[in-house]
């Protein structure tokens, strides 16, 4: 790979002098110098990209990872398929990043989705494909192939990798020791007691979701120790728990082409159209995950404060649905109510709808009153659930919140408080919807 990587990089890592590189195997600390040009903490997607970029620009780079292997979370992302990006223009990428998307304009201008695809296919030799919704995946449908391609690039670029190595703190010069009175990072402290010096440190340690992959919130501690504000941390892209227990009867039922609306204090906040899933504890699926970013902080502060309304027949108005029900009932004039909904609804949800409609299940359909019929229609257009809580943050796809963007330079991701200190990835207060917008 050549200068294309560096020139299209999202982070501006230029300006550090070129030095001789030290090479050693992952975990081989015996060859580690006490000082290096650039330290990257965290070998996830952001950390690996930054490490490769720095090395290709001639820097002596050390990548530190506390797990035994790199890219642990990346290897399971997208249900093991790795939705690398979304092939949308910059404006759409920002729109689909509700958590401070505008902060990323400069980054997206330097490396948009097309350039990223070109980088992986031309430089990393990893064939990609574009699926419904402009979602980009490796042709192999194997996230591990993405990790493998990045691991090879780390090796080819000469990045020094320390695995099973935990960073315990930052080394920051006090104002009286730093130039012009501004604090400057000077390295990191390792769990071994060793101090590794560097004029440039990038924190890319992830969020709080999937802690088994190493995302345990270390980066927030480092940020606070440097004086940074960390905004409220909440789960995003997360299944939701409901107060209603009848969802248990529907566990495993997937609904397609439905609309879900979010209601808070009597006002509609959002709506999403698509697919959702009932679980033993509540609801999940693509549109629920998208809505969860707004819902989670509200119900964490006040459980039960958010309702969702499921429109089971969004293509029909109430009047049109009423006519449809009347036609169905006319064809089934000799049937009882509980046997008259097969053409209208999935079999699994019919007992729940019958119970909630408060119509006698044994009542002949020709005896159902207009009031009862309209009650059924309203239920189908607005099946309500009370959201009690999101699932635990450890189960979230991403963490909302993080290092405050007002304290970072959007062109370089460098701290405005500490020279030479950078933040990237999920540790920053930026998060997006599902569909390839987060990586």
XYZ file of C-alpha atoms in Angstrom:
439
model
C 0.000 0.000 0.000
C 1.255 3.486 -0.806
C 0.636 7.186 -0.148
C -3.074 6.757 -1.000
C -3.655 5.553 2.574
C -2.022 8.589 4.136
C -3.511 11.158 1.774
C -7.047 9.865 2.287
C -6.743 9.441 6.046
C -9.371 10.923 8.352
C -6.849 11.939 10.963
C -4.064 14.473 10.365
C -1.013 12.726 11.764
C 1.618 14.659 9.842
C 4.336 16.771 11.393
C 6.260 14.231 13.479
C 9.815 13.443 12.362
C 10.663 10.115 10.780
C 12.657 7.699 12.932
C 14.003 4.179 12.604
C 11.342 1.570 13.366
C 11.615 -1.232 15.880
C 9.838 -4.454 14.924
C 8.737 -7.260 17.210
C 6.018 -9.861 17.475
C 2.704 -9.107 19.200
C 3.318 -9.284 22.913
C 7.085 -9.248 22.438
C 7.900 -6.392 24.790
C 11.587 -7.291 25.019
C 12.308 -5.245 21.894
C 10.177 -2.265 22.900
C 11.987 1.062 23.136
C 11.179 3.391 26.020
C 10.250 6.111 23.530
C 8.312 6.119 20.267
C 6.735 8.614 17.855
C 3.102 7.616 18.211
C 1.208 5.422 20.676
C -2.251 4.081 19.832
C -4.231 2.654 22.747
C -6.864 0.167 21.590
C -6.703 -2.152 18.568
C -10.261 -1.793 17.341
C -11.277 -0.354 13.978
C -10.308 3.259 14.770
C -7.056 2.341 16.485
C -5.893 0.005 13.730
C -6.659 2.540 10.998
C -4.793 5.283 12.848
C -1.805 3.042 13.583
C -1.478 1.997 9.943
C -1.806 5.602 8.798
C 0.878 6.826 11.165
C 3.285 4.067 10.181
C 2.738 4.711 6.469
C 3.667 8.350 7.103
C 7.024 7.274 8.474
C 6.271 7.234 12.188
C 7.480 4.668 14.687
C 4.075 3.448 15.930
C 3.232 1.276 18.922
C -0.297 -0.192 19.064
C -1.312 -1.346 22.550
C -4.143 -3.844 23.076
C -5.153 -5.442 26.372
C -6.720 -8.497 24.701
C -4.761 -11.447 23.333
C -5.800 -10.535 19.792
C -6.635 -7.376 17.878
C -10.056 -6.454 16.459
C -12.129 -8.484 18.914
C -15.310 -6.409 18.546
C -14.754 -5.904 14.828
C -14.706 -9.686 14.398
C -18.278 -10.027 15.694
C -19.775 -6.852 14.270
C -22.746 -7.143 11.919
C -23.587 -10.599 13.267
C -20.148 -11.746 12.185
C -20.450 -10.243 8.678
C -19.008 -6.748 9.403
C -21.102 -3.964 7.888
C -18.039 -1.867 7.024
C -19.719 1.346 5.924
C -22.733 2.770 4.119
C -22.329 3.918 0.532
C -24.107 7.245 1.055
C -22.957 10.781 0.371
C -21.499 12.923 3.135
C -24.792 14.667 3.919
C -26.570 11.340 4.387
C -23.754 10.049 6.578
C -24.144 13.107 8.810
C -27.957 12.854 8.884
C -27.655 9.227 9.985
C -25.284 10.213 12.782
C -27.694 11.873 15.242
C -25.025 12.016 17.922
C -22.971 15.057 16.810
C -22.825 14.078 13.157
C -21.799 17.578 12.052
C -18.563 17.141 13.982
C -17.550 14.558 11.362
C -17.864 16.760 8.267
C -14.102 17.301 8.040
C -13.393 13.605 8.574
C -15.912 12.556 5.923
C -14.467 15.081 3.474
C -11.060 13.432 3.864
C -12.304 9.845 3.659
C -15.830 9.250 2.389
C -17.454 5.861 1.882
C -16.277 5.464 -1.714
C -12.689 6.222 -0.741
C -12.925 3.751 2.137
C -14.206 1.036 -0.202
C -11.395 1.810 -2.629
C -8.889 1.569 0.197
C -10.097 -1.877 1.253
C -10.495 -3.286 -2.247
C -7.454 -1.790 -3.981
C -4.957 -1.520 -1.156
C -6.016 -4.274 1.242
C -7.184 -6.618 -1.555
C -10.474 -7.318 0.238
C -13.441 -7.649 -2.182
C -16.586 -5.855 -0.986
C -20.257 -5.855 -1.964
C -23.139 -3.408 -1.543
C -26.461 -4.710 -0.241
C -29.927 -3.269 0.407
C -29.830 0.145 2.039
C -26.333 0.855 0.629
C -24.769 -1.334 3.315
C -21.241 -2.485 2.503
C -19.971 -5.958 3.480
C -16.987 -8.125 2.579
C -17.908 -10.449 -0.285
C -17.066 -13.393 1.933
C -19.585 -12.292 4.602
C -16.813 -12.893 7.140
C -15.894 -10.147 9.588
C -12.758 -12.133 10.383
C -11.535 -11.464 6.837
C -11.698 -7.729 7.566
C -9.655 -8.232 10.725
C -7.193 -10.375 8.791
C -6.724 -7.741 6.091
C -6.109 -5.043 8.692
C -3.711 -7.282 10.623
C -1.684 -7.834 7.448
C -1.564 -4.089 6.843
C -0.325 -3.503 10.393
C 2.479 -5.966 9.758
C 3.336 -4.566 6.320
C 3.364 -0.997 7.658
C 5.741 -1.969 10.460
C 3.418 -1.190 13.369
C 4.708 -2.560 16.671
C 1.918 -4.385 18.490
C 1.710 -5.030 22.218
C -1.089 -7.435 23.110
C -2.160 -8.470 26.613
C -0.871 -5.082 27.712
C -3.030 -2.717 29.722
C -2.525 1.040 29.796
C -3.172 2.289 33.328
C -2.756 6.010 32.802
C -1.506 8.913 30.724
C 1.661 10.880 31.330
C 0.952 14.589 30.917
C 3.397 17.428 31.474
C 2.203 19.988 33.985
C 1.607 23.539 32.651
C 4.818 24.896 34.142
C 6.855 22.273 32.271
C 5.100 22.567 28.925
C 5.704 25.102 26.180
C 3.620 28.285 26.314
C 1.872 27.096 29.440
C -0.176 24.426 27.615
C -0.128 20.863 28.890
C 1.340 18.211 26.606
C 1.047 14.447 26.607
C 4.358 12.683 27.118
C 3.408 9.002 27.058
C 1.518 6.233 28.839
C 1.938 4.042 31.894
C 1.615 0.275 31.474
C 0.330 -2.337 33.903
C 3.862 -3.737 34.067
C 5.043 -0.516 35.696
C 6.852 0.520 32.539
C 6.487 4.035 31.157
C 6.408 4.387 27.379
C 7.193 7.908 26.207
C 5.749 9.558 23.123
C 4.818 13.092 22.005
C 1.589 11.770 20.506
C -0.996 9.397 22.021
C -4.320 8.322 20.495
C -7.038 6.879 22.737
C -9.257 4.470 20.764
C -10.461 2.170 23.523
C -14.134 1.961 22.546
C -17.189 2.438 24.743
C -18.973 0.334 27.348
C -20.803 -2.111 25.094
C -19.661 -5.724 24.710
C -17.124 -5.552 27.579
C -16.019 -9.087 26.755
C -14.283 -7.620 23.706
C -12.296 -5.226 25.884
C -14.602 -2.203 25.805
C -14.718 -1.488 29.530
C -14.646 2.305 29.518
C -10.917 2.813 30.101
C -10.824 5.686 27.626
C -13.308 7.726 29.629
C -11.039 7.455 32.656
C -8.066 8.617 30.576
C -10.094 11.518 29.175
C -11.224 12.682 32.603
C -7.682 12.452 33.931
C -6.656 14.841 31.146
C -9.383 17.284 32.153
C -11.892 16.374 29.457
C -15.642 16.392 29.935
C -17.326 13.050 29.280
C -21.000 13.394 28.398
C -23.652 11.047 29.779
C -23.064 7.463 28.665
C -26.185 5.593 27.562
C -26.821 2.466 25.493
C -27.653 3.021 21.838
C -28.789 0.540 19.212
C -30.154 -1.574 22.038
C -33.241 -3.781 22.512
C -35.911 -2.358 24.824
C -37.761 -3.832 27.796
C -41.520 -3.304 28.103
C -43.877 -3.260 31.071
C -46.475 -5.305 29.224
C -45.945 -9.015 29.802
C -47.942 -10.197 26.793
C -44.831 -9.690 24.646
C -43.572 -12.991 26.059
C -46.318 -14.744 24.064
C -44.896 -13.231 20.881
C -41.242 -14.074 21.504
C -39.502 -14.690 18.186
C -42.214 -13.062 16.059
C -40.787 -10.737 13.425
C -43.004 -8.082 11.859
C -42.047 -6.577 8.503
C -43.331 -3.381 6.890
C -44.650 -1.906 10.117
C -44.336 1.629 11.442
C -43.296 2.328 15.023
C -43.861 5.747 16.594
C -42.221 7.078 19.765
C -44.487 9.013 22.150
C -43.077 11.051 25.038
C -45.227 13.264 27.257
C -48.040 13.050 24.733
C -45.916 14.149 21.774
C -44.599 12.084 18.908
C -40.803 12.249 18.776
C -39.892 9.864 15.986
C -41.192 7.198 13.671
C -39.461 4.406 11.775
C -40.710 2.038 9.079
C -39.350 -1.446 8.577
C -38.804 -4.631 10.560
C -39.076 -5.304 14.283
C -38.873 -8.335 16.552
C -40.670 -9.350 19.748
C -38.490 -10.843 22.490
C -39.108 -12.418 25.861
C -38.466 -9.073 27.567
C -39.781 -6.595 25.004
C -38.882 -5.511 21.486
C -35.859 -5.474 19.201
C -35.064 -5.485 15.493
C -33.723 -2.810 13.113
C -36.305 -0.062 13.628
C -36.374 -0.554 17.401
C -32.584 -0.278 17.521
C -32.746 2.994 15.589
C -35.426 4.400 17.909
C -33.521 3.274 21.000
C -31.003 6.093 20.712
C -33.730 8.613 21.553
C -35.652 6.373 23.942
C -32.803 5.084 26.138
C -31.800 8.319 27.938
C -35.450 9.249 28.512
C -36.439 5.995 30.199
C -33.176 5.724 32.120
C -34.099 8.995 33.829
C -37.794 8.112 34.082
C -38.729 4.453 33.491
C -42.033 4.043 31.689
C -42.071 7.595 30.340
C -42.002 6.522 26.686
C -44.686 4.717 24.718
C -44.227 3.132 21.338
C -47.156 2.719 18.969
C -46.929 -0.077 16.424
C -48.927 0.468 13.240
C -49.478 -3.043 11.944
C -51.054 -1.748 8.716
C -49.228 1.487 7.832
C -50.210 1.327 4.152
C -53.882 1.800 5.070
C -55.632 4.726 6.731
C -58.041 3.953 9.559
C -60.947 4.340 7.149
C -59.361 2.023 4.589
C -58.520 -0.541 7.240
C -62.071 -0.428 8.563
C -63.376 -1.206 5.064
C -60.873 -4.053 4.800
C -62.059 -5.520 8.122
C -65.695 -5.197 7.044
C -64.947 -7.081 3.803
C -63.120 -9.824 5.700
C -65.951 -10.203 8.184
C -68.501 -10.306 5.349
C -66.633 -13.244 3.786
C -66.477 -15.011 7.158
C -70.019 -14.347 8.301
C -70.375 -17.801 9.849
C -67.101 -17.694 11.743
C -66.484 -16.624 15.319
C -64.181 -13.693 16.042
C -61.097 -15.693 17.068
C -61.133 -17.530 13.721
C -61.751 -14.468 11.548
C -58.384 -12.693 11.659
C -56.182 -15.172 9.775
C -56.106 -13.111 6.567
C -55.273 -9.942 8.472
C -52.518 -10.879 10.928
C -49.728 -13.390 11.616
C -51.125 -16.359 13.520
C -48.935 -15.827 16.565
C -50.198 -12.315 17.310
C -53.918 -13.083 16.908
C -54.540 -14.256 20.533
C -52.930 -11.058 21.857
C -54.995 -8.832 19.562
C -58.171 -10.669 20.562
C -57.413 -10.164 24.251
C -56.500 -6.485 23.892
C -59.514 -5.698 21.702
C -61.831 -6.811 24.520
C -64.159 -8.553 22.071
C -65.552 -11.960 23.023
C -63.423 -14.464 21.055
C -66.462 -16.737 20.601
C -68.696 -13.990 19.250
C -69.918 -14.544 15.664
C -68.426 -11.863 13.434
C -71.828 -10.779 12.117
C -72.716 -9.809 15.703
C -69.657 -7.614 16.240
C -70.798 -4.024 16.678
C -69.420 -1.008 14.852
C -67.926 0.223 18.128
C -66.126 -3.094 18.637
C -64.918 -3.181 15.050
C -63.520 0.358 15.255
C -61.812 -0.585 18.515
C -60.073 -3.406 16.647
C -59.077 -1.043 13.833
C -57.586 1.457 16.299
C -55.657 -1.339 17.981
C -54.177 -2.478 14.671
C -53.150 1.091 13.857
C -51.786 1.815 17.324
C -50.657 -1.222 19.311
C -49.102 0.417 22.362
C -46.227 -0.707 24.545
C -44.691 1.049 27.547
C -40.897 1.138 27.484
C -39.592 0.499 30.976
C -35.856 0.325 30.313
C -33.258 -0.356 27.657
C -31.339 -3.578 28.042
C -28.022 -3.243 29.954
C -25.382 -1.123 28.217
C -23.130 -4.179 27.939
C -25.598 -5.501 25.329
C -25.680 -2.291 23.275
C -24.214 -2.236 19.796
C -22.726 1.182 20.546
C -22.380 3.584 23.459
C -23.929 7.036 23.119
C -21.993 9.809 24.835
C -18.281 10.124 25.408
C -15.498 12.675 25.168
C -17.160 16.033 24.477
C -16.653 17.069 20.859
C -16.320 20.759 21.760
C -12.970 19.868 23.357
C -11.606 18.169 20.211
C -10.345 19.570 16.911
C -12.672 18.074 14.254
C -9.943 18.210 11.595
C -7.380 16.206 13.570
C -9.250 14.700 16.572
C -6.591 16.297 18.772
C -7.474 17.457 22.265
C -7.843 21.210 22.667
C -6.740 20.803 26.282
C -3.624 18.642 25.961
C -1.266 18.906 22.993
C -0.465 15.613 21.309
C -3.446 13.772 22.820
C -5.989 12.393 20.341
C -9.296 10.528 20.619
C -11.037 8.409 17.974
C -13.859 5.922 17.629
C -16.591 5.078 20.103
C -14.859 6.823 23.017
C -15.862 10.146 21.389
C -19.400 11.530 21.824
C -20.453 10.538 18.300
C -22.835 7.708 17.440
C -24.975 6.756 14.475
C -27.884 4.618 13.387
C -27.565 0.996 12.376
C -26.793 0.209 8.738
C -23.055 0.771 8.430
C -22.967 4.308 9.774
C -20.974 3.645 12.969
C -17.720 2.141 11.688
